[in-house]
Amino acid sequence: MTENIRNENILGINSIPNLILKFALPSIIALIVNSLYNIVDQIFIGRKIGVIGNTATSIIFPIIIIGMAFASCIAEGGAAYLSIKLGANHKKQAARIIGNVINMLVVVSLSITVLSFTFFKPFLYFLGATEASYPLAKTYTAILLFGMPAGLIGMGINSLIRADGSPKYAMTSMLIGAVINVILDYIFIYPLDLGISGAAWATIIGEFVSFIITIAYIPHFKCIDFKLRLLKFKPSIAKKIIIFGISNFIIQSAITFVVIAYNNSLKYYGAKSIYGSDIPIAAHGITAKVNQIFMSILFGIGIGIQPIVGFNIGAGLYKRVKQTYIYSVTIAFICACIAMLIIEPFPEVFVNMFGGTEDILYRDFANFALRATFSSAIFLSIQVITTNFFRAMGKPWLATIAAVSKFTIFLFPPLLILPYFFGVKSILFAEPVANFLAMSLSIILVISQIKRINKLIKIHERKSI
């Protein structure tokens, strides 16, 4: 059966570097484009309103990330499960996976939106809003929540489209929405002078257009003949989807709690410093946005290798699985080196994009924040690719161990201890410490898996003789 699969699907026959390029590049572009929604808003708002505008748009960031965490758990878990089933030529199960992913995305996205509105005001203060930033944060967040279901469902189905072998379509749907967002941002904020509400409306209009384009693909899946009955919820399939995607959920949701912890810590220790509360939060907000672009590249590579690894695992082509890991981690490492070479010497280039630089204290803190964050880019690149590799292999618990360790054992102790002794700026070094430790653990875990793959390669070669 392996020979038939090898002859039928490019994932089993094309060169690994070409496949990574084919699947990772559209994934990277799609993720960067998705990140640009909030980033472009912040650039326009920061330049129009200033530091307080940057603070306000940073407040909703954890809500966006937690929504993406749930959507990513379902979508990437479903995509990993789907790739393995397609590699094993189990098309009926693949069809049910797609139906259940869509069903779950709808329910979860609507639930998050309803809960966010239910606990709206206390939630915003919990996320780090100050008395000065709350009015703008309230306006911006309320509008974005209306568009959240369309954004999350569209993002989720895009993962299935990539797993179906159409990464360019997924990329195009996201790109069109982002272009619309940029154009409307300018029109709403400057000629129409709608301020922060204009930026929010531009975002949800762009997301809705992407959502429509994504939905239009559903009847045209190449790997299955889609029928409405496939949307019927199946607990056994949902359980498998969640198991495959749980590591992604932990990583994304942990980022949410990390941002909340950072915002509150920066607010508390910033108030005791010359910077005050709003400057550290605003500076860390733009740092998170720049870092999100870098993370999009890493996650794009990780998502890109998912169908390659999953298919070849299912087809028993273990040598190709090993090659995929080696090539992908090398590419990510090179990207990290390039990012460090750009950010470390020239942080002010990126800080200036977001406005507010007429404030000397803000400019000083933001430049320092960018340098501190990107000092560990190399460690982060290895850890992210390895975690995604575990999930693609059908080893979600290894990915979960790596993720949980980073965002609990490795991150929170330095986040709590460093500022107590060294002040507000030292908060920014908690993540580099955690990235180094998480990378070390990931390397230890992946070595054991590579040894296992080597044994399977030898067994496969003996059978072929």
Coordinates of C-alpha atoms in Angstrom, one line a residue:
M1 CA 0.0 0.0 0.0
T2 CA 2.9 2.3 0.7
E3 CA 4.0 2.1 -2.9
N4 CA 0.5 3.1 -4.1
I5 CA 0.4 6.1 -1.7
R6 CA 4.0 7.0 -2.8
N7 CA 2.8 7.2 -6.4
E8 CA -0.5 9.0 -5.6
N9 CA 0.7 11.9 -3.3
I10 CA 3.5 14.4 -3.6
L11 CA 4.0 14.2 0.2
G12 CA 5.5 10.8 -0.3
I13 CA 7.7 11.4 -3.4
N14 CA 8.7 15.1 -3.8
S15 CA 12.0 16.3 -2.2
I16 CA 11.7 17.3 1.4
P17 CA 13.1 20.9 1.0
N18 CA 10.7 21.6 -1.9
L19 CA 7.8 20.3 0.2
I20 CA 8.7 22.4 3.2
L21 CA 8.9 25.5 0.9
K22 CA 5.6 24.6 -0.8
F23 CA 3.7 24.1 2.5
A24 CA 5.6 26.4 5.0
L25 CA 5.8 29.5 2.9
P26 CA 2.0 30.0 2.4
S27 CA 1.5 29.1 6.1
I28 CA 4.1 31.7 7.1
I29 CA 2.4 34.3 4.9
A30 CA -1.0 33.4 6.2
L31 CA 0.0 33.6 9.8
I32 CA 1.9 36.9 9.3
V33 CA -1.2 38.3 7.5
N34 CA -3.4 37.2 10.4
S35 CA -1.0 38.9 12.8
L36 CA -1.1 42.1 10.8
Y37 CA -4.8 42.7 11.7
N38 CA -3.9 43.8 15.2
I39 CA -0.5 45.1 14.4
V40 CA -1.7 47.4 11.6
D41 CA -4.4 48.7 13.9
Q42 CA -1.8 49.5 16.6
I43 CA 0.5 51.3 14.1
F44 CA -2.3 53.6 12.9
I45 CA -3.6 54.2 16.4
G46 CA -0.2 54.7 17.9
R47 CA 0.7 57.3 15.3
K48 CA -2.7 59.0 15.5
I49 CA -3.3 58.8 19.3
G50 CA 0.1 58.1 20.9
V51 CA 1.2 55.9 23.8
I52 CA -2.2 55.7 25.4
G53 CA -3.6 54.3 22.1
N54 CA -0.8 51.6 22.1
T55 CA -1.8 50.7 25.6
A56 CA -5.5 50.4 24.7
T57 CA -4.9 48.1 21.7
S58 CA -2.5 45.9 23.8
I59 CA -5.2 45.1 26.3
I60 CA -7.3 43.0 24.0
F61 CA -4.2 41.0 22.8
P62 CA -4.7 38.2 25.4
I63 CA -8.4 37.8 24.4
I64 CA -7.3 37.4 20.7
I65 CA -4.6 34.9 21.7
I66 CA -7.0 32.8 23.9
G67 CA -9.4 32.7 21.0
M68 CA -6.7 31.6 18.7
A69 CA -5.6 29.0 21.2
F70 CA -9.0 27.3 21.1
A71 CA -9.2 27.6 17.3
S72 CA -5.7 26.4 16.9
C73 CA -6.2 23.4 19.2
I74 CA -9.2 22.3 17.1
A75 CA -7.9 23.2 13.7
E76 CA -4.2 22.1 14.0
G77 CA -5.2 19.1 16.0
G78 CA -7.7 18.2 13.3
A79 CA -5.2 18.9 10.5
A80 CA -2.5 16.7 12.1
Y81 CA -5.1 13.9 12.6
L82 CA -6.3 14.4 9.0
S83 CA -2.8 14.2 7.5
I84 CA -2.1 10.8 9.3
K85 CA -5.4 9.4 8.1
L86 CA -4.8 10.5 4.5
G87 CA -1.3 9.0 4.7
A88 CA -3.0 5.7 5.7
N89 CA -5.6 6.1 3.0
H90 CA -8.5 6.2 5.5
K91 CA -10.7 8.7 3.5
K92 CA -14.0 8.1 5.3
Q93 CA -12.4 9.0 8.7
A94 CA -10.7 12.0 7.1
A95 CA -14.1 13.3 6.0
R96 CA -15.6 12.9 9.5
I97 CA -12.6 14.8 10.9
I98 CA -13.2 17.8 8.7
G99 CA -16.9 17.9 9.6
N100 CA -16.2 17.7 13.4
V101 CA -13.5 20.4 13.2
I102 CA -16.0 22.9 11.5
N103 CA -18.7 22.0 14.1
M104 CA -16.3 22.5 17.0
L105 CA -15.0 25.8 15.7
V106 CA -18.5 27.3 15.4
V107 CA -19.4 26.3 19.0
V108 CA -16.2 27.4 20.6
S109 CA -15.9 30.8 18.8
L110 CA -19.4 31.8 19.7
S111 CA -18.9 30.7 23.4
I112 CA -15.8 32.8 23.8
T113 CA -17.5 35.9 22.4
V114 CA -20.5 35.5 24.7
L115 CA -18.3 34.9 27.8
S116 CA -16.2 38.0 26.9
F117 CA -19.2 40.2 26.7
T118 CA -20.7 38.8 29.9
F119 CA -17.6 39.7 32.0
F120 CA -16.5 42.6 29.9
K121 CA -15.4 45.4 32.4
P122 CA -13.7 43.3 35.1
F123 CA -12.0 41.2 32.3
L124 CA -10.5 44.3 30.8
Y125 CA -9.1 45.5 34.1
F126 CA -7.8 42.0 34.8
L127 CA -6.0 42.1 31.5
G128 CA -4.1 45.2 32.6
A129 CA -6.3 48.2 31.7
T130 CA -5.6 51.4 33.6
E131 CA -8.0 54.2 34.3
A132 CA -6.4 56.2 31.5
S133 CA -6.6 53.4 28.9
Y134 CA -10.0 51.8 29.8
P135 CA -12.3 54.1 27.7
L136 CA -10.3 53.5 24.5
A137 CA -9.8 49.8 25.3
K138 CA -13.5 49.4 25.9
T139 CA -14.4 50.8 22.5
Y140 CA -11.8 48.9 20.6
T141 CA -12.5 45.5 22.3
A142 CA -16.3 45.7 22.1
I143 CA -16.2 46.1 18.3
L144 CA -13.6 43.4 17.8
L145 CA -15.5 40.8 19.8
F146 CA -18.4 41.1 17.3
G147 CA -16.0 39.9 14.5
M148 CA -14.3 37.2 16.6
P149 CA -16.4 34.2 15.5
A150 CA -15.8 34.9 11.8
G151 CA -12.1 35.4 12.4
L152 CA -11.6 32.2 14.4
I153 CA -13.7 30.0 12.2
G154 CA -11.9 31.3 9.1
M155 CA -8.5 30.8 10.6
G156 CA -9.4 27.3 11.7
I157 CA -10.8 26.1 8.3
N158 CA -7.6 27.5 6.7
S159 CA -5.6 24.9 8.6
L160 CA -7.8 22.2 7.0
I161 CA -7.4 23.8 3.6
R162 CA -3.6 23.6 4.0
A163 CA -3.8 19.9 5.1
D164 CA -5.9 19.3 2.0
G165 CA -3.0 20.3 -0.2
S166 CA -4.1 23.9 -1.0
P167 CA -1.8 26.2 1.0
K168 CA -1.9 28.9 -1.6
Y169 CA -5.7 29.2 -1.4
A170 CA -5.5 29.5 2.4
M171 CA -2.8 32.2 2.1
T172 CA -4.9 34.1 -0.5
S173 CA -8.0 34.2 1.7
M174 CA -6.0 35.7 4.6
L175 CA -4.1 38.1 2.3
I176 CA -7.2 39.6 0.8
G177 CA -8.7 40.3 4.2
A178 CA -5.5 41.9 5.5
V179 CA -5.2 44.2 2.4
I180 CA -8.8 45.3 3.0
N181 CA -8.0 45.9 6.7
V182 CA -5.0 48.1 5.8
I183 CA -6.9 50.2 3.3
L184 CA -9.9 50.7 5.6
D185 CA -7.6 51.5 8.6
Y186 CA -6.3 54.5 6.7
I187 CA -9.7 55.6 5.4
F188 CA -11.5 55.2 8.8
I189 CA -8.8 56.7 11.0
Y190 CA -7.6 59.6 8.8
P191 CA -10.2 60.9 6.2
L192 CA -13.2 59.8 8.3
D193 CA -11.5 60.5 11.6
L194 CA -13.2 57.6 13.4
G195 CA -10.3 57.0 15.7
I196 CA -9.8 53.7 17.5
S197 CA -13.4 52.5 16.6
G198 CA -12.4 52.9 12.9
A199 CA -9.4 50.6 13.4
A200 CA -11.7 48.0 15.0
W201 CA -14.3 48.2 12.2
A202 CA -11.6 47.9 9.6
T203 CA -10.3 44.7 11.3
I204 CA -13.6 42.9 11.5
I205 CA -14.6 43.8 7.9
G206 CA -11.3 42.3 6.7
E207 CA -11.8 39.2 8.8
F208 CA -15.3 38.7 7.5
V209 CA -14.2 38.9 3.8
S210 CA -11.5 36.2 4.6
F211 CA -14.2 34.1 6.3
I212 CA -16.4 34.2 3.2
I213 CA -13.6 33.2 0.9
T214 CA -12.6 30.3 3.3
I215 CA -16.1 29.0 3.6
A216 CA -16.4 29.0 -0.2
Y217 CA -13.7 26.2 -0.3
I218 CA -15.6 23.7 1.9
P219 CA -17.6 22.1 -1.0
H220 CA -14.3 21.7 -3.0
F221 CA -12.1 19.7 -0.6
K222 CA -9.9 17.5 -2.7
C223 CA -9.4 14.7 -0.2
I224 CA -13.1 14.1 0.5
D225 CA -16.6 14.5 -1.0
F226 CA -18.0 16.9 1.6
K227 CA -21.7 16.5 2.7
L228 CA -23.6 18.4 5.4
R229 CA -24.1 15.1 7.4
L230 CA -20.4 15.2 8.1
L231 CA -21.0 18.1 10.4
K232 CA -22.6 15.7 12.9
F233 CA -20.6 15.8 16.2
K234 CA -18.8 12.6 17.0
P235 CA -17.3 12.5 20.6
S236 CA -14.7 9.9 19.7
I237 CA -13.3 12.0 16.8
A238 CA -13.5 15.2 18.8
K239 CA -11.5 13.6 21.6
K240 CA -8.8 12.6 19.1
I241 CA -8.7 16.1 17.6
I242 CA -8.3 17.7 21.1
I243 CA -5.5 15.2 22.0
F244 CA -3.6 16.1 18.8
G245 CA -4.1 19.8 19.3
I246 CA -3.8 20.1 23.1
S247 CA -0.1 21.1 22.9
N248 CA -1.0 24.0 20.5
F249 CA -3.7 25.1 22.9
I250 CA -1.4 25.0 25.9
I251 CA 1.2 27.1 24.0
Q252 CA -1.2 29.7 22.8
S253 CA -3.3 29.9 26.0
A254 CA -0.1 30.0 28.1
I255 CA 0.9 33.0 26.0
T256 CA -2.3 34.7 27.1
F257 CA -1.6 34.1 30.8
V258 CA 2.0 35.2 30.3
V259 CA 0.8 38.5 28.6
I260 CA -1.7 39.0 31.5
A261 CA 1.1 38.3 34.0
Y262 CA 3.5 40.6 32.2
N263 CA 0.9 43.4 31.9
N264 CA 0.1 43.3 35.6
S265 CA 3.7 43.0 36.7
L266 CA 4.7 45.9 34.4
K267 CA 1.8 48.0 35.7
Y268 CA 2.8 47.3 39.4
Y269 CA 6.5 47.7 39.1
G270 CA 6.3 50.4 36.5
A271 CA 4.2 52.5 38.9
K272 CA 7.2 52.4 41.3
S273 CA 9.7 53.5 38.6
I274 CA 10.2 56.6 36.5
Y275 CA 8.3 55.0 33.6
G276 CA 4.9 54.8 35.3
S277 CA 2.3 52.1 34.5
D278 CA 1.3 52.9 30.9
I279 CA 4.7 53.2 29.3
P280 CA 5.9 49.6 30.2
I281 CA 2.6 48.1 29.1
A282 CA 2.6 50.0 25.8
A283 CA 6.2 49.2 25.1
H284 CA 5.7 45.5 25.9
G285 CA 2.6 45.6 23.7
I286 CA 4.5 46.6 20.6
T287 CA 7.3 44.2 21.4
A288 CA 4.7 41.4 21.5
K289 CA 3.5 42.5 18.1
V290 CA 7.0 42.5 16.5
N291 CA 7.7 39.1 18.2
Q292 CA 4.4 37.8 16.8
I293 CA 5.7 38.3 13.3
F294 CA 8.8 36.2 14.2
M295 CA 6.6 33.6 15.9
S296 CA 4.4 33.5 12.7
I297 CA 7.5 32.5 10.8
L298 CA 8.3 29.7 13.3
F299 CA 4.8 28.4 13.6
G300 CA 4.4 28.7 9.8
I301 CA 7.4 26.3 9.4
G302 CA 5.9 24.1 12.1
I303 CA 2.5 24.0 10.5
G304 CA 4.1 23.5 7.0
I305 CA 5.9 20.3 8.1
Q306 CA 2.7 18.9 9.7
P307 CA 1.2 17.3 6.6
I308 CA 4.6 16.2 5.4
V309 CA 5.5 14.4 8.7
G310 CA 1.9 13.2 9.3
F311 CA 1.5 11.7 5.8
N312 CA 4.9 10.0 5.9
I313 CA 4.4 8.6 9.4
G314 CA 1.1 7.1 8.2
A315 CA 2.7 5.7 5.0
G316 CA 5.7 4.3 7.0
L317 CA 8.3 6.5 5.2
Y318 CA 10.4 7.1 8.3
K319 CA 13.5 8.4 6.6
R320 CA 11.5 11.2 5.1
V321 CA 10.2 12.0 8.6
K322 CA 13.7 12.4 10.0
Q323 CA 14.8 14.5 7.0
T324 CA 11.8 16.8 7.5
Y325 CA 12.8 17.6 11.1
I326 CA 16.5 18.2 10.2
Y327 CA 15.7 20.6 7.3
S328 CA 12.9 22.5 9.2
V329 CA 14.9 23.1 12.4
T330 CA 17.9 24.3 10.3
I331 CA 15.6 26.7 8.4
A332 CA 14.1 28.0 11.6
F333 CA 17.6 28.5 13.2
I334 CA 18.7 30.5 10.2
C335 CA 15.6 32.7 10.4
A336 CA 16.3 33.3 14.1
C337 CA 19.8 34.4 13.4
I338 CA 18.6 36.9 10.7
A339 CA 15.9 38.2 13.1
M340 CA 18.6 38.9 15.8
L341 CA 20.9 40.6 13.3
I342 CA 18.1 42.9 12.3
I343 CA 16.5 43.7 15.7
E344 CA 19.4 43.9 18.1
P345 CA 21.3 46.7 16.4
F346 CA 18.2 48.6 15.1
P347 CA 15.3 48.3 17.6
E348 CA 14.3 51.9 17.1
V349 CA 13.3 51.2 13.5
F350 CA 10.5 49.0 14.7
V351 CA 9.6 51.2 17.7
N352 CA 9.2 54.2 15.5
M353 CA 6.6 52.4 13.3
F354 CA 4.2 52.4 16.2
G355 CA 4.5 56.1 17.1
G356 CA 4.7 57.7 20.6
T357 CA 8.5 58.1 20.2
E358 CA 8.3 61.8 21.2
D359 CA 8.3 60.5 24.8
I360 CA 11.9 59.8 25.6
L361 CA 11.1 57.4 28.5
Y362 CA 8.8 55.4 26.2
R363 CA 11.4 55.2 23.5
D364 CA 14.1 54.0 26.0
F365 CA 11.9 51.3 27.5
A366 CA 10.6 50.0 24.1
N367 CA 14.1 49.8 22.6
F368 CA 15.3 47.8 25.6
A369 CA 12.2 45.6 25.5
L370 CA 12.8 44.6 21.9
R371 CA 16.5 43.8 22.5
A372 CA 15.7 41.7 25.5
T373 CA 13.0 39.7 23.8
F374 CA 15.0 38.8 20.7
S375 CA 18.1 37.9 22.6
S376 CA 16.7 34.3 22.8
A377 CA 15.4 34.0 19.3
I378 CA 17.7 31.0 18.5
F379 CA 16.5 29.1 21.6
L380 CA 12.9 29.8 20.7
S381 CA 13.3 28.6 17.1
I382 CA 14.5 25.1 18.1
Q383 CA 11.9 24.7 20.8
V384 CA 8.9 25.7 18.6
I385 CA 9.9 23.5 15.6
T386 CA 10.6 20.5 17.9
T387 CA 7.2 20.9 19.7
N388 CA 5.4 21.1 16.3
F389 CA 7.3 18.0 15.1
F390 CA 6.1 16.0 18.1
R391 CA 2.5 16.9 17.4
A392 CA 2.9 16.0 13.7
M393 CA 4.3 12.6 14.6
G394 CA 1.2 11.8 16.6
K395 CA 3.1 12.4 19.9
P396 CA 1.0 15.3 21.3
W397 CA 1.9 14.5 25.0
L398 CA 5.6 15.2 24.3
A399 CA 4.7 18.5 22.8
T400 CA 2.5 19.2 25.8
I401 CA 5.3 18.4 28.2
A402 CA 7.6 20.8 26.4
A403 CA 4.9 23.6 26.3
V404 CA 3.8 23.2 29.9
S405 CA 7.4 23.2 31.2
K406 CA 8.2 26.4 29.5
F407 CA 5.2 28.4 30.6
T408 CA 5.1 27.2 34.2
I409 CA 8.3 25.8 35.6
F410 CA 10.7 27.8 33.5
L411 CA 8.9 31.1 33.0
F412 CA 6.9 32.2 36.1
P413 CA 9.7 31.9 38.7
P414 CA 12.0 34.4 36.9
L415 CA 8.9 36.6 36.1
L416 CA 8.1 36.9 39.8
I417 CA 11.6 37.0 41.2
L418 CA 13.6 39.2 38.9
P419 CA 11.6 42.5 39.3
Y420 CA 11.5 42.1 43.0
F421 CA 15.3 42.5 43.1
F422 CA 16.1 44.4 39.9
G423 CA 13.1 46.5 39.0
V424 CA 10.7 46.8 36.1
K425 CA 13.2 46.3 33.2
S426 CA 14.3 42.9 34.5
I427 CA 10.8 41.5 33.8
L428 CA 11.8 41.4 30.2
F429 CA 14.5 38.8 30.8
A430 CA 12.1 36.2 32.2
E431 CA 11.2 34.9 28.7
P432 CA 14.8 34.5 27.4
V433 CA 15.6 32.4 30.5
A434 CA 12.5 30.2 29.9
N435 CA 13.3 29.9 26.2
F436 CA 16.8 28.5 26.9
L437 CA 15.5 26.0 29.4
A438 CA 12.6 24.9 27.2
M439 CA 15.0 24.4 24.3
S440 CA 17.2 22.2 26.4
L441 CA 14.3 20.0 27.4
S442 CA 13.1 19.8 23.8
I443 CA 16.5 18.6 22.6
I444 CA 16.5 15.9 25.2
L445 CA 13.0 14.7 24.2
V446 CA 13.7 14.8 20.4
I447 CA 16.9 12.8 20.7
S448 CA 14.9 9.9 22.0
Q449 CA 12.4 10.2 19.2
I450 CA 15.2 10.4 16.5
K451 CA 16.7 7.2 18.0
R452 CA 13.3 5.5 17.7
I453 CA 12.9 6.7 14.1
N454 CA 16.4 5.3 13.2
K455 CA 15.3 1.9 14.5
L456 CA 12.2 2.0 12.3
I457 CA 14.3 3.0 9.3
K458 CA 16.5 0.0 9.8
I459 CA 13.5 -2.3 10.2
H460 CA 11.9 -0.9 7.0
E461 CA 15.2 -1.3 5.1
R462 CA 15.5 -5.0 6.2
K463 CA 12.0 -5.7 5.0
S464 CA 12.7 -4.1 1.6
I465 CA 15.7 -6.4 1.0

